[in-house]
Structure formats: structure tokens, C-alpha cells
Short mmCIF file of C-alpha atoms and ligand atoms in Angstrom, two decimals:
data_model
loop_
_atom_site.label_atom_id
_atom_site.label_comp_id
_atom_site.label_asym_id
_atom_site.label_seq_id
_atom_site.Cartn_x
_atom_site.Cartn_y
_atom_site.Cartn_z
CA MET A 1 -13.17 -20.70 -34.07
CA SER A 2 -10.60 -18.21 -32.88
CA SER A 3 -7.66 -19.70 -31.12
CA PHE A 4 -7.46 -16.97 -28.48
CA ASP A 5 -10.01 -15.11 -26.35
CA LEU A 6 -8.25 -11.77 -26.70
CA ILE A 7 -5.31 -10.23 -28.53
CA VAL A 8 -3.91 -6.86 -27.50
CA ARG A 9 -2.29 -5.77 -30.73
CA GLY A 10 0.35 -3.24 -31.70
CA GLY A 11 1.46 -1.89 -28.33
CA SER A 12 4.84 -1.35 -26.70
CA VAL A 13 4.91 -3.90 -23.92
CA ALA A 14 6.79 -2.79 -20.80
CA THR A 15 7.95 -5.10 -18.03
CA ALA A 16 10.28 -4.45 -15.12
CA VAL A 17 13.25 -5.32 -17.34
CA ASP A 18 12.30 -4.70 -20.98
CA VAL A 19 10.25 -2.73 -23.44
CA MET A 20 9.31 -4.63 -26.60
CA ARG A 21 6.98 -4.37 -29.54
CA ALA A 22 4.66 -7.35 -29.10
CA ASP A 23 1.10 -8.49 -29.42
CA ILE A 24 -0.30 -10.27 -26.36
CA ALA A 25 -2.62 -13.25 -26.81
CA VAL A 26 -4.83 -14.40 -23.97
CA LYS A 27 -6.53 -17.74 -23.41
CA ASP A 28 -8.57 -18.69 -20.32
CA GLY A 29 -7.47 -15.58 -18.46
CA LYS A 30 -3.74 -16.24 -18.91
CA ILE A 31 -1.14 -14.81 -21.24
CA ALA A 32 -0.77 -17.54 -23.87
CA ALA A 33 1.58 -15.96 -26.43
CA LEU A 34 3.72 -12.89 -27.04
CA GLY A 35 4.93 -11.95 -30.51
CA SER A 36 3.63 -10.86 -33.87
CA ASN A 37 1.11 -12.41 -36.27
CA LEU A 38 -0.51 -14.37 -33.45
CA GLY A 39 -3.62 -15.11 -35.49
CA ASP A 40 -7.20 -14.47 -34.56
CA ALA A 41 -9.08 -13.93 -31.32
CA ALA A 42 -12.67 -13.46 -30.18
CA ARG A 43 -11.75 -9.89 -29.25
CA ILE A 44 -8.99 -7.61 -30.52
CA VAL A 45 -7.89 -4.55 -28.59
CA ASP A 46 -5.90 -2.12 -30.70
CA ALA A 47 -2.98 -0.78 -28.67
CA THR A 48 -1.15 0.91 -31.55
CA GLY A 49 0.87 3.85 -30.24
CA ARG A 50 0.15 2.86 -26.65
CA ILE A 51 2.26 1.45 -23.82
CA VAL A 52 1.04 -1.79 -22.26
CA THR A 53 2.12 -2.43 -18.68
CA PRO A 54 1.15 -5.13 -16.19
CA GLY A 55 -1.95 -4.12 -14.23
CA GLY A 56 -0.87 -2.37 -11.05
CA VAL A 57 -0.51 -4.21 -7.75
CA ASP A 58 -1.45 -1.93 -4.83
CA SER A 59 -0.13 -3.79 -1.84
CA HIS A 60 -1.27 -1.36 0.87
CA CYS A 61 -4.78 0.06 0.82
CA HIS A 62 -7.68 0.19 3.26
CA ILE A 63 -11.08 -0.79 1.89
CA GLU A 64 -14.35 -0.94 3.81
CA GLN A 65 -12.27 -0.86 6.98
CA LEU A 66 -13.08 0.44 10.44
CA SER A 67 -10.48 3.10 11.31
CA ALA A 68 -8.54 3.50 14.55
CA MET A 69 -11.20 6.08 15.54
CA GLY A 70 -14.15 3.82 14.80
CA VAL A 71 -15.10 5.57 11.53
CA VAL A 72 -15.66 3.35 8.47
CA ASN A 73 -13.90 4.04 5.15
CA ALA A 74 -15.98 5.78 2.52
CA ASP A 75 -15.42 2.98 0.01
CA THR A 76 -16.97 -0.43 -0.25
CA PHE A 77 -14.99 -3.13 -2.03
CA GLU A 78 -17.06 -2.29 -5.10
CA THR A 79 -16.33 1.44 -5.20
CA GLY A 80 -12.74 1.03 -4.03
CA THR A 81 -11.83 -1.60 -6.60
CA ALA A 82 -13.76 0.26 -9.33
CA SER A 83 -11.57 3.30 -8.71
CA ALA A 84 -8.46 1.11 -8.61
CA ALA A 85 -9.37 -0.43 -11.98
CA LEU A 86 -10.03 2.98 -13.52
CA GLY A 87 -6.53 3.95 -12.43
CA GLY A 88 -4.91 0.85 -13.98
CA THR A 89 -4.66 -1.35 -10.89
CA THR A 90 -5.82 -4.97 -11.14
CA THR A 91 -4.72 -6.39 -7.78
CA VAL A 92 -5.10 -4.94 -4.29
CA ILE A 93 -3.97 -6.06 -0.87
CA PRO A 94 -6.22 -4.48 1.76
CA PHE A 95 -6.68 -5.63 5.34
CA VAL A 96 -8.49 -7.92 7.71
CA ALA A 97 -8.46 -5.40 10.57
CA GLN A 98 -8.66 -6.70 14.10
CA HIS A 99 -9.60 -4.11 16.69
CA LYS A 100 -8.66 -4.85 20.29
CA GLY A 101 -10.96 -7.44 21.86
CA LEU A 102 -12.26 -8.74 18.53
CA ASP A 103 -11.83 -12.30 17.40
CA LEU A 104 -9.43 -12.31 14.44
CA ALA A 105 -10.97 -15.40 12.81
CA THR A 106 -14.45 -13.81 12.85
CA VAL A 107 -13.06 -10.53 11.54
CA ALA A 108 -11.35 -12.43 8.70
CA LYS A 109 -14.65 -14.08 7.72
CA ASP A 110 -16.36 -10.66 7.67
CA TYR A 111 -13.74 -9.08 5.39
CA HIS A 112 -13.74 -12.09 3.09
CA ALA A 113 -17.51 -11.78 2.71
CA LEU A 114 -17.27 -8.06 1.90
CA ALA A 115 -14.48 -8.60 -0.62
CA ALA A 116 -16.16 -11.58 -2.31
CA LYS A 117 -19.35 -9.55 -2.74
CA GLY A 118 -17.83 -6.33 -4.02
CA ALA A 119 -14.37 -6.82 -5.54
CA ILE A 120 -14.02 -6.13 -9.26
CA ILE A 121 -10.30 -6.92 -9.25
CA ASP A 122 -8.27 -9.65 -7.55
CA TYR A 123 -7.18 -9.31 -3.96
CA ALA A 124 -5.02 -10.79 -1.23
CA LEU A 125 -5.52 -9.76 2.40
CA HIS A 126 -3.06 -8.74 5.13
CA LEU A 127 -3.98 -9.52 8.74
CA ILE A 128 -3.88 -6.59 11.20
CA VAL A 129 -3.03 -7.86 14.67
CA THR A 130 -3.71 -5.47 17.56
CA ASP A 131 -4.36 -7.95 20.33
CA PRO A 132 -1.81 -10.78 20.24
CA THR A 133 -3.34 -13.02 22.89
CA ASP A 134 -2.09 -16.58 23.41
CA VAL A 135 -5.11 -17.95 21.57
CA LEU A 136 -4.49 -15.64 18.65
CA LEU A 137 -0.80 -16.49 18.43
CA THR A 138 -1.03 -20.21 18.94
CA GLU A 139 -4.36 -21.10 17.30
CA GLN A 140 -5.83 -18.41 15.06
CA LEU A 141 -2.73 -17.01 13.40
CA PRO A 142 -1.41 -20.41 12.26
CA GLU A 143 -4.82 -21.24 10.78
CA LEU A 144 -5.21 -17.89 9.05
CA VAL A 145 -1.68 -17.86 7.65
CA LYS A 146 -2.23 -21.41 6.39
CA ALA A 147 -5.44 -20.24 4.74
CA GLY A 148 -3.40 -17.85 2.58
CA HIS A 149 -2.86 -14.65 4.58
CA GLY A 150 0.91 -14.53 4.33
CA SER A 151 1.44 -11.09 5.90
CA ILE A 152 0.72 -9.59 9.30
CA LYS A 153 0.46 -5.86 9.90
CA ILE A 154 1.21 -4.21 13.22
CA PHE A 155 0.87 -0.63 14.44
CA MET A 156 3.48 0.89 16.74
CA THR A 157 1.23 3.91 17.34
CA TYR A 158 -2.51 4.76 17.66
CA ASP A 159 -3.97 4.10 21.14
CA ALA A 160 -6.60 1.76 19.73
CA MET A 161 -4.26 -0.32 17.59
CA LYS A 162 -0.71 -0.24 18.93
CA VAL A 163 1.29 -3.20 20.12
CA ASP A 164 4.20 -2.67 22.53
CA ASP A 165 7.77 -3.82 21.99
CA GLU A 166 7.29 -7.16 23.77
CA GLN A 167 4.29 -7.85 21.57
CA VAL A 168 6.25 -6.88 18.46
CA LEU A 169 8.83 -9.51 19.45
CA ASP A 170 6.11 -12.12 20.05
CA ILE A 171 4.61 -11.41 16.63
CA LEU A 172 7.99 -11.48 14.87
CA LEU A 173 8.82 -14.81 16.46
CA LYS A 174 5.44 -16.27 15.50
CA ALA A 175 5.81 -14.93 11.96
CA ARG A 176 9.21 -16.62 11.75
CA GLU A 177 7.66 -19.92 12.74
CA LEU A 178 4.77 -19.51 10.28
CA GLY A 179 6.74 -18.04 7.37
CA ALA A 180 4.73 -14.82 7.31
CA LEU A 181 5.94 -11.30 6.54
CA VAL A 182 5.47 -8.66 9.26
CA CYS A 183 4.52 -5.21 7.95
CA ALA A 184 4.57 -2.20 10.23
CA HIS A 185 3.21 1.27 10.72
CA ALA A 186 6.25 2.49 12.62
CA GLU A 187 6.14 5.82 14.46
CA ASN A 188 7.13 6.59 18.07
CA HIS A 189 3.82 6.64 19.93
CA GLY A 190 5.05 8.54 22.99
CA MET A 191 6.55 11.38 20.98
CA ILE A 192 3.33 11.85 19.02
CA LYS A 193 1.10 11.66 22.09
CA TRP A 194 3.26 14.18 23.96
CA MET A 195 3.26 16.59 21.00
CA VAL A 196 -0.51 16.28 20.53
CA GLN A 197 -1.15 17.14 24.15
CA ARG A 198 1.12 20.20 24.16
CA LEU A 199 -0.31 21.49 20.89
CA LEU A 200 -3.94 21.09 22.00
CA GLU A 201 -3.27 22.61 25.47
CA ARG A 202 -1.90 25.70 23.75
CA GLY A 203 -4.88 26.02 21.41
CA TYR A 204 -3.15 24.80 18.24
CA THR A 205 -6.10 22.80 16.99
CA ALA A 206 -6.26 23.44 13.20
CA PRO A 207 -5.64 20.51 10.81
CA LYS A 208 -2.14 21.81 9.94
CA TYR A 209 -0.96 21.03 13.48
CA HIS A 210 -1.49 17.36 12.70
CA ALA A 211 1.74 17.62 10.70
CA VAL A 212 3.54 19.23 13.67
CA SER A 213 2.26 16.52 16.03
CA HIS A 214 4.18 13.79 14.18
CA PRO A 215 7.79 14.91 14.70
CA ARG A 216 9.99 13.72 11.86
CA GLY A 217 12.28 11.88 14.29
CA SER A 218 9.37 9.77 15.52
CA GLU A 219 9.61 7.87 12.24
CA ALA A 220 13.36 7.11 12.19
CA GLU A 221 13.29 6.20 15.89
CA ALA A 222 10.53 3.65 15.41
CA PHE A 223 12.14 2.28 12.23
CA ASN A 224 15.38 1.77 14.10
CA ARG A 225 13.64 0.06 17.03
CA LEU A 226 11.64 -2.18 14.72
CA ILE A 227 14.70 -3.10 12.65
CA THR A 228 16.66 -3.86 15.83
CA MET A 229 13.88 -6.19 16.99
CA SER A 230 13.71 -7.77 13.55
CA GLU A 231 17.46 -8.44 13.74
CA LEU A 232 17.15 -10.04 17.16
CA ILE A 233 14.58 -12.53 15.86
CA ASP A 234 16.16 -12.70 12.39
CA GLN A 235 12.77 -12.13 10.84
CA PRO A 236 12.40 -9.63 7.96
CA VAL A 237 10.02 -6.67 8.16
CA MET A 238 8.28 -4.47 5.62
CA ILE A 239 8.15 -0.83 6.72
CA PHE A 240 5.05 0.91 5.44
CA HIS A 241 4.75 4.49 4.16
CA VAL A 242 8.24 5.95 4.61
CA SER A 243 7.86 9.74 4.70
CA THR A 244 11.12 11.32 5.86
CA GLU A 245 14.71 11.69 4.71
CA GLU A 246 15.86 10.34 8.09
CA GLY A 247 13.52 7.36 7.80
CA ALA A 248 14.92 6.52 4.38
CA ALA A 249 18.48 6.92 5.72
CA THR A 250 17.73 4.51 8.58
CA ILE A 251 16.58 1.89 6.09
CA ASN A 252 19.61 2.50 3.89
CA ALA A 253 21.95 1.97 6.85
CA ALA A 254 20.18 -1.23 7.90
CA ARG A 255 20.23 -2.67 4.39
CA ALA A 256 23.90 -1.71 4.03
CA ARG A 257 24.75 -3.85 7.06
CA GLY A 258 22.82 -6.76 5.58
CA VAL A 259 19.52 -6.56 7.42
CA LYS A 260 16.61 -7.91 5.40
CA VAL A 261 14.26 -4.94 5.55
CA TRP A 262 11.74 -4.00 2.89
CA ALA A 263 10.09 -0.61 2.60
CA GLU A 264 7.51 1.35 0.66
CA THR A 265 6.50 4.95 0.15
CA CYS A 266 3.27 6.44 -1.24
CA PRO A 267 2.28 9.26 -3.62
CA GLN A 268 1.28 11.53 -0.71
CA TYR A 269 4.96 11.60 0.34
CA LEU A 270 6.22 12.15 -3.22
CA PHE A 271 3.76 14.83 -4.39
CA LEU A 272 2.38 16.61 -1.29
CA THR A 273 3.92 18.57 1.57
CA ALA A 274 2.83 19.68 5.05
CA GLN A 275 1.86 23.02 3.48
CA ASP A 276 -1.09 21.24 1.87
CA LEU A 277 -2.67 20.95 5.32
CA ASP A 278 -2.59 24.74 5.73
CA LYS A 279 -6.04 25.63 4.40
CA PRO A 280 -8.80 27.92 5.69
CA GLY A 281 -11.12 26.48 8.34
CA THR A 282 -11.18 22.71 8.52
CA GLU A 283 -10.42 22.01 4.87
CA GLY A 284 -6.88 20.88 5.70
CA ALA A 285 -8.57 17.76 7.18
CA LYS A 286 -8.60 16.33 3.67
CA TRP A 287 -4.79 16.14 3.76
CA CYS A 288 -4.52 14.63 7.28
CA CYS A 289 -2.89 11.23 7.07
CA SER A 290 -0.27 9.48 9.16
CA PRO A 291 2.56 9.93 8.82
CA PRO A 292 1.79 13.39 7.43
CA PRO A 293 3.16 14.77 4.16
CA ARG A 294 6.54 16.36 4.95
CA GLN A 295 8.84 18.83 3.15
CA ALA A 296 10.40 19.32 -0.28
CA ARG A 297 13.72 17.85 0.89
CA ASP A 298 11.95 14.67 2.02
CA ILE A 299 10.39 14.31 -1.41
CA GLU A 300 13.84 14.47 -3.01
CA ALA A 301 15.26 12.00 -0.47
CA LEU A 302 12.43 9.53 -1.15
CA TRP A 303 12.99 9.65 -4.92
CA ALA A 304 16.69 9.04 -4.27
CA ALA A 305 15.82 6.08 -2.02
CA LEU A 306 13.60 4.66 -4.77
CA GLU A 307 16.46 5.01 -7.23
CA ARG A 308 18.88 3.27 -4.84
CA GLY A 309 16.42 0.43 -4.28
CA ASP A 310 16.07 1.10 -0.55
CA LEU A 311 12.32 1.49 -1.10
CA GLN A 312 10.97 -1.32 -3.26
CA THR A 313 7.30 -0.44 -3.74
CA ILE A 314 5.00 2.56 -4.07
CA THR A 315 1.52 1.90 -2.69
CA SER A 316 -1.49 4.16 -2.27
CA ASP A 317 -2.27 3.65 1.45
CA HIS A 318 -5.78 4.50 0.22
CA ALA A 319 -7.73 5.29 3.41
CA PRO A 320 -10.77 7.25 2.27
CA PHE A 321 -12.93 9.37 4.58
CA SER A 322 -15.55 11.70 3.15
CA TYR A 323 -15.25 15.38 4.04
CA ASP A 324 -18.52 15.42 6.01
CA GLU A 325 -20.13 14.16 9.22
CA LYS A 326 -19.65 10.53 8.19
CA GLY A 327 -15.90 10.89 7.74
CA LYS A 328 -13.40 13.66 8.38
CA LEU A 329 -15.96 15.75 10.32
CA SER A 330 -17.50 12.88 12.31
CA ALA A 331 -16.52 14.60 15.59
CA GLY A 332 -18.43 17.76 14.58
CA PRO A 333 -18.04 20.64 12.13
CA ASN A 334 -14.96 22.04 13.90
CA PRO A 335 -12.82 19.10 15.00
CA ASN A 336 -9.38 19.58 16.46
CA PHE A 337 -6.67 17.87 14.41
CA LYS A 338 -6.62 14.84 16.71
CA GLN A 339 -10.33 14.18 16.08
CA ILE A 340 -9.88 13.92 12.31
CA PRO A 341 -9.73 10.35 10.94
CA ASN A 342 -6.36 9.78 9.27
CA GLY A 343 -6.08 8.94 5.61
CA MET A 344 -6.73 10.03 2.06
CA PRO A 345 -7.88 8.35 -1.15
CA GLY A 346 -5.29 7.23 -3.72
CA LEU A 347 -6.25 3.94 -5.39
CA GLN A 348 -7.13 5.63 -8.68
CA ALA A 349 -4.55 8.42 -8.66
CA ARG A 350 -1.50 6.29 -7.72
CA LEU A 351 -0.51 4.99 -11.16
CA PRO A 352 -1.37 8.09 -13.24
CA LEU A 353 0.60 10.33 -10.82
CA LEU A 354 3.60 8.01 -11.00
CA PHE A 355 3.37 7.43 -14.75
CA ASP A 356 3.34 11.21 -15.26
CA ALA A 357 6.33 11.81 -12.96
CA MET A 358 8.42 8.80 -13.93
CA VAL A 359 7.59 8.20 -17.58
CA SER A 360 6.06 11.38 -19.08
CA LYS A 361 8.38 13.74 -17.18
CA GLY A 362 11.25 11.23 -17.29
CA ARG A 363 12.17 11.04 -13.61
CA MET A 364 12.83 7.28 -13.93
CA GLU A 365 12.44 4.62 -16.61
CA ILE A 366 9.21 2.91 -17.60
CA THR A 367 10.82 -0.34 -16.36
CA ASP A 368 11.24 1.29 -12.91
CA PHE A 369 7.59 2.35 -12.98
CA VAL A 370 6.52 -1.25 -13.66
CA ARG A 371 8.86 -2.67 -11.03
CA LEU A 372 7.82 -0.29 -8.25
CA THR A 373 4.08 -0.44 -8.88
CA ALA A 374 3.49 -4.03 -10.01
CA THR A 375 6.40 -6.49 -10.21
CA ALA A 376 8.12 -5.85 -6.88
CA PRO A 377 4.91 -5.83 -4.80
CA ALA A 378 3.83 -9.07 -6.49
CA GLN A 379 7.22 -10.63 -5.69
CA ILE A 380 7.43 -9.38 -2.12
CA TYR A 381 3.89 -10.51 -1.26
CA ASN A 382 4.39 -13.80 -3.09
CA ILE A 383 1.77 -13.57 -5.82
CA ALA A 384 4.29 -13.23 -8.66
CA ASP A 385 3.39 -16.66 -10.05
CA ARG A 386 0.22 -14.94 -11.31
CA LYS A 387 0.60 -11.17 -10.94
CA GLY A 388 2.88 -8.22 -11.61
CA SER A 389 4.40 -8.98 -15.01
CA ILE A 390 3.66 -9.69 -18.65
CA ALA A 391 4.91 -13.19 -19.38
CA ILE A 392 3.50 -16.41 -20.77
CA GLY A 393 1.47 -18.25 -18.14
CA LYS A 394 0.75 -15.25 -15.92
CA ASP A 395 -2.71 -13.82 -15.43
CA ALA A 396 -3.59 -11.48 -18.28
CA ASP A 397 -3.74 -8.31 -16.17
CA LEU A 398 -2.88 -5.32 -18.35
CA ALA A 399 -3.08 -1.55 -18.32
CA ILE A 400 -3.01 0.11 -21.75
CA TRP A 401 -1.73 3.66 -21.52
CA ASP A 402 -2.63 6.56 -23.78
CA THR A 403 0.64 8.42 -23.32
CA GLU A 404 -0.70 11.69 -24.73
CA LYS A 405 -3.92 11.93 -22.73
CA GLU A 406 -3.86 14.75 -20.18
CA VAL A 407 -6.17 14.66 -17.19
CA THR A 408 -6.64 17.33 -14.55
CA PHE A 409 -7.73 15.84 -11.23
CA THR A 410 -11.02 17.21 -9.93
CA ASP A 411 -13.08 16.02 -6.97
CA GLU A 412 -15.89 15.02 -9.31
CA THR A 413 -13.92 12.92 -11.78
CA MET A 414 -12.55 10.45 -9.22
CA ALA A 415 -14.55 7.21 -9.05
CA ASP A 416 -14.09 6.31 -5.40
CA ALA A 417 -16.69 7.28 -2.81
CA THR A 418 -14.56 9.80 -0.88
CA GLY A 419 -15.90 12.84 -2.73
CA TYR A 420 -12.56 14.63 -2.96
CA THR A 421 -9.02 14.07 -4.17
CA PRO A 422 -5.95 15.44 -2.38
CA TYR A 423 -4.41 15.93 -5.84
CA VAL A 424 -7.15 18.33 -7.00
CA GLY A 425 -5.91 20.70 -9.71
CA MET A 426 -2.87 18.62 -10.67
CA THR A 427 -2.61 17.66 -14.36
CA VAL A 428 -1.05 14.38 -15.40
CA LYS A 429 0.00 13.20 -18.84
CA GLY A 430 -0.64 9.53 -19.57
CA TRP A 431 -3.77 7.61 -18.62
CA PRO A 432 -4.71 3.89 -18.53
CA THR A 433 -7.69 4.03 -20.88
CA THR A 434 -8.15 0.24 -21.21
CA VAL A 435 -7.62 -2.23 -18.39
CA VAL A 436 -7.72 -6.01 -18.61
CA ARG A 437 -8.09 -8.37 -15.62
CA ARG A 438 -7.56 -12.10 -16.26
CA GLY A 439 -8.36 -11.49 -19.90
CA ASP A 440 -11.59 -9.53 -19.30
CA VAL A 441 -11.72 -5.92 -20.38
CA ILE A 442 -12.82 -4.24 -17.13
CA VAL A 443 -12.14 -0.66 -18.27
CA ASP A 444 -12.95 0.11 -21.87
CA ASP A 445 -12.00 3.51 -23.26
CA GLY A 446 -12.05 4.99 -19.77
CA LYS A 447 -15.41 3.45 -18.79
CA LEU A 448 -15.82 0.77 -16.15
CA THR A 449 -17.12 -2.50 -17.58
CA GLY A 450 -16.02 -4.87 -14.80
CA THR A 451 -18.59 -6.07 -12.32
CA ALA A 452 -18.73 -6.48 -8.55
CA GLY A 453 -18.03 -9.94 -7.16
CA THR A 454 -15.77 -11.09 -9.99
CA GLY A 455 -12.48 -10.45 -8.17
CA GLN A 456 -10.70 -13.54 -6.87
CA PHE A 457 -8.95 -14.08 -3.53
CA LEU A 458 -5.22 -14.77 -3.94
CA PRO A 459 -4.08 -17.11 -1.17
CA ARG A 460 -0.35 -16.94 -0.51
CA THR A 461 2.38 -17.76 1.99
CA GLY A 462 4.95 -15.24 3.15
CA GLY A 463 7.37 -16.64 0.55
CA LYS A 464 10.99 -15.64 0.12
CA ALA A 465 10.49 -12.08 1.36
CA ALA A 466 9.50 -13.45 4.77
CA ALA A 467 12.33 -15.98 5.07
CA PRO A 468 14.97 -15.35 7.78
CA THR A 469 18.47 -14.64 6.53
CA GLY A 470 19.94 -17.42 8.64
CA LYS A 471 22.88 -15.07 9.25
CA ILE A 472 21.71 -13.64 12.52
CA ALA A 473 20.53 -15.39 15.65
CA PRO A 474 18.28 -18.40 15.84
CA GLU A 475 19.15 -18.52 19.52
CA PHE A 476 18.97 -14.70 19.61
CA ASP A 477 22.69 -14.15 20.19
CA PRO A 478 25.15 -16.81 19.09
CA ALA A 479 28.03 -14.91 20.69
CA LEU A 480 26.47 -15.56 24.08
CA ASN A 481 25.18 -19.02 23.45
CA PHE A 482 25.36 -20.47 26.93
CA GLY A 483 22.92 -23.14 25.93
CA ALA A 484 19.73 -21.26 26.72
CA LYS A 485 16.88 -22.59 24.62
CA LEU A 486 14.78 -19.60 23.63
CA ILE A 487 12.83 -20.92 20.67
N1 DUC B 501 -2.66 6.23 8.48
C1 DUC B 501 -2.71 4.94 8.77
O1 DUC B 501 -2.03 4.49 9.68
N2 DUC B 501 -3.52 4.15 8.09
C2 DUC B 501 -4.39 4.61 7.11
C3 DUC B 501 -4.12 5.94 6.63
C4 DUC B 501 -3.33 6.79 7.50
O2 DUC B 501 -3.26 7.97 7.32
ZN1 ZN B 502 -0.17 3.10 8.52
ZN1 ZN B 503 -2.32 2.16 5.83
#
């Protein structure tokens, strides 16, 4: 009898710190040995000449979710996680999305049922809180965090989703008590609303004006406000989808003065610009996401922020809407930009785009690629005991890269259910042709072999990333501690 279930043989194994020649032996879904001459296994995967990385961890993606406009994502958990797997990702963190008036505990049950039925890869779930009632804060949130949802997402914009500043403070304080990480979509709601109205009144309705309606300063302003609130409560925040140079500078300044703020960006802000929205007719709708893609100088500033470590993760923010009456054109064939659901697909394209830019074109090191796309998200969201690296005892989640394979993105070749890719026409070098999840080969020579319903839920607490620094203000302002008890 073979001693191992699987050996991945002959590859260059890349982690966030090292690249080494090693075979990887797997037993019962876990990495059991690293080295050479590891003996026999029930299955051997030949990785000679290939790079083996940890399977990607995509810590911000929307799957089977109802959008702010009431339109449902194009993907089910099955199609979304199939596309993720085909792009080298083995763990996702999508959302339990409360809409105002809905009962968060019921919504959580619904998303768990969808994920359990469809997921091909493993998943954790963030909680989206839009309606922080007393019952939610004092009863439901403690239960749900205890049940393994260690992160809470808030929106500072979108009429249907936004919480106001007082509610942000309530949620930060509750997260502090529960040890959960608060993640935020931070843009200044008033600035966007005011711009939208002026643009529409003047007849500027085409998709490209979506980019104009989100002034770049609306991002840095909201970041600064959020960070200031996070300092008051001494509770860390994760800022989602940083898109501007000024936004990145705001985070840099906060981190430089010792504030515990985490941040991510996404491929749409590293590879696309606002010009992509400028297409004939309504086609630009495909590139409408929030915040919108910006300018070339923002792209350079975001790469610099990644290099400095001010941004710790790159996620897809996969939010797929088909380009038809069920999705982008649900308001009719000629929607104004405000009627277009926000978001674009990216679960499958994320890793190949980044591998091409960082590894094949040499923008950063392979170790940086692994850190930004797998190790750091696993650490920040507290699943690193199992995910995000190649080490003995971790789950055997692997992506095996053919570094010479060139792929040109077309709408037809993407596996998700959106029907288009915003990266159409771009050619990348390097592709994850074999993907292993807990020791099972779920993508074999570019073909999906994993099955729906085999993904596992990853319960977690907020962990270290969510812990207060202890340096700031348990009583909100120690310099003015006149004995007021505020917590
Ligand atoms: N904006 C969001 O806030 N969420 C999903 C995608 C998008 O564009
Ligand atoms: Zn968002
Ligand atoms: Zn999002």
C-alpha cells in the first residue's frame, strides 16, 4: 500500500518567503512531507518544470448575492467556485449579505445552504451588516461571530446598504467586544449622490459617467473618516478595494502614525482605467464597478503601495452581472449609468493576471505574488492554520503553474456565468493547469474535475488582525479621562 495519497513531484515550490525544489506528499488532505525521494503514493502529479504555489485565497468576492439594486449575481456557488478553481484559487470568502429590514440570522442560514450545496472549494463567510438594530448588535452578531464569522463588512455608501457614522461607531465597538474584524466599502456617499444628480440632470447618462460620478476624493475622505473612527474605538479596520493614489496615501499616513489599518486592492484597479468605460452604446456597463477604475497614475501608485506593504492583499471583488436583461441591463436596454448594477467578474482572472504581471513580467517576486494572493489573506482572516501556505500540516491546497502557457482572455473561455470578461483581449503568460484542494485534484490539465458540494466551511474568529492595539483609547480619550465610563 502506498504511504501517501498524492505526491506532487519535481516542481519549484514557492511560498511567501522561499522558493525550493521539493516534492510534496499529501495524506488525508494535509501536507504530510516536503523533500525528495518521498516514496510512493496512490497518485503522482508530475510538476517538473512547473512552479507550485499555495492555492489562492480570494478574501473578497460576491457569490450568489443580491446586489444593492436588488439584482442577483450571475454566479451560483457552483459556477463561481468552479471559475475560481480554474484560475488557481482554492479558498474564497464571500458574503452573508443582509439587506435593510432582513433578519441577519435567517440570511446567514440561506447563504450557508447555498454554499454547502454548490461550493467546489473551501469558504469562509463575511457578514454584511446594513441594519445594526439593538437585537442585531446584542443578540445576533455575538451568536454569528461565535459560529465562525469573524469579519463584518459595512458600506459607507449605496442608499440601500449604507450605515451612518454613528452606526459605524456602534459596529466598531461591538466588533471590539466580539473580536471581529470590520471591513469597509469606504466612499463619501454625499459626494457621489450629488455628482450623480448633476450628471443625470445635464444628460450625461452613458456608462462612462459612472467613473465621473465617483470623485477620486470621495475615497480618501471616507478612508480618513473611517480610520479616525477606528482610532477612537481602537479597533482595526480592513479597507476594501483601494483605487486611488490619494486613498493609498491616506492609508500610508495612518499606518506611519501607528494605526492598525489593513487594506486591499483588486485587479480592476491595477489593469483597467476609466477609459475602459468609454465604449459605444451601453457596452461600457461591463466595466461599471465601484469604486470605478481610475487613471494610469493610480495604477502606478497602487503597485508602489503593494511594494511598501501598505496594501496587504489583492482580491477579485468578483461581482458578476450578465450583460443582458437579467444583469447589467435589468433596468432596460438603455439604462443611465446609475441604473447599472455595479461589479465585474474576476475570480478566475485574478491569479493569472497577477502571475503574468508580477512573475512572468517581473514586476515583483514570486514570493510577493504568494503573499499578496494567498498567505496574507489567510493570515488576516485567521485561516492560516489551514490555508495560504505550503507547509507540513496545512491543507494540501496547491496551484501548479505552467509558466510558458499563454492564454488570451475571451468572453467564451471564462468559466463563470457572467458571459463576458472585462479583460477581454489581454494575453497572460503562466496558467494554473492543475489545482489541488485538500489533496484532491479539482483541476486536471485545465479541466474541472472537482464537484459541487465538496467545499468546506472554515469557521474562524477575527484573530490577531482584529485585536485592538491597546495603545489608543479604551475609554476613548485617556487625555480627558474624567472618569466617564463609556464602555
Ligand atoms: N461594488 C461593490 O461595492 N460591491 C461589489 C462590486 C462593486 O462594484
Ligand atoms: Zn465594495
Ligand atoms: Zn465587493
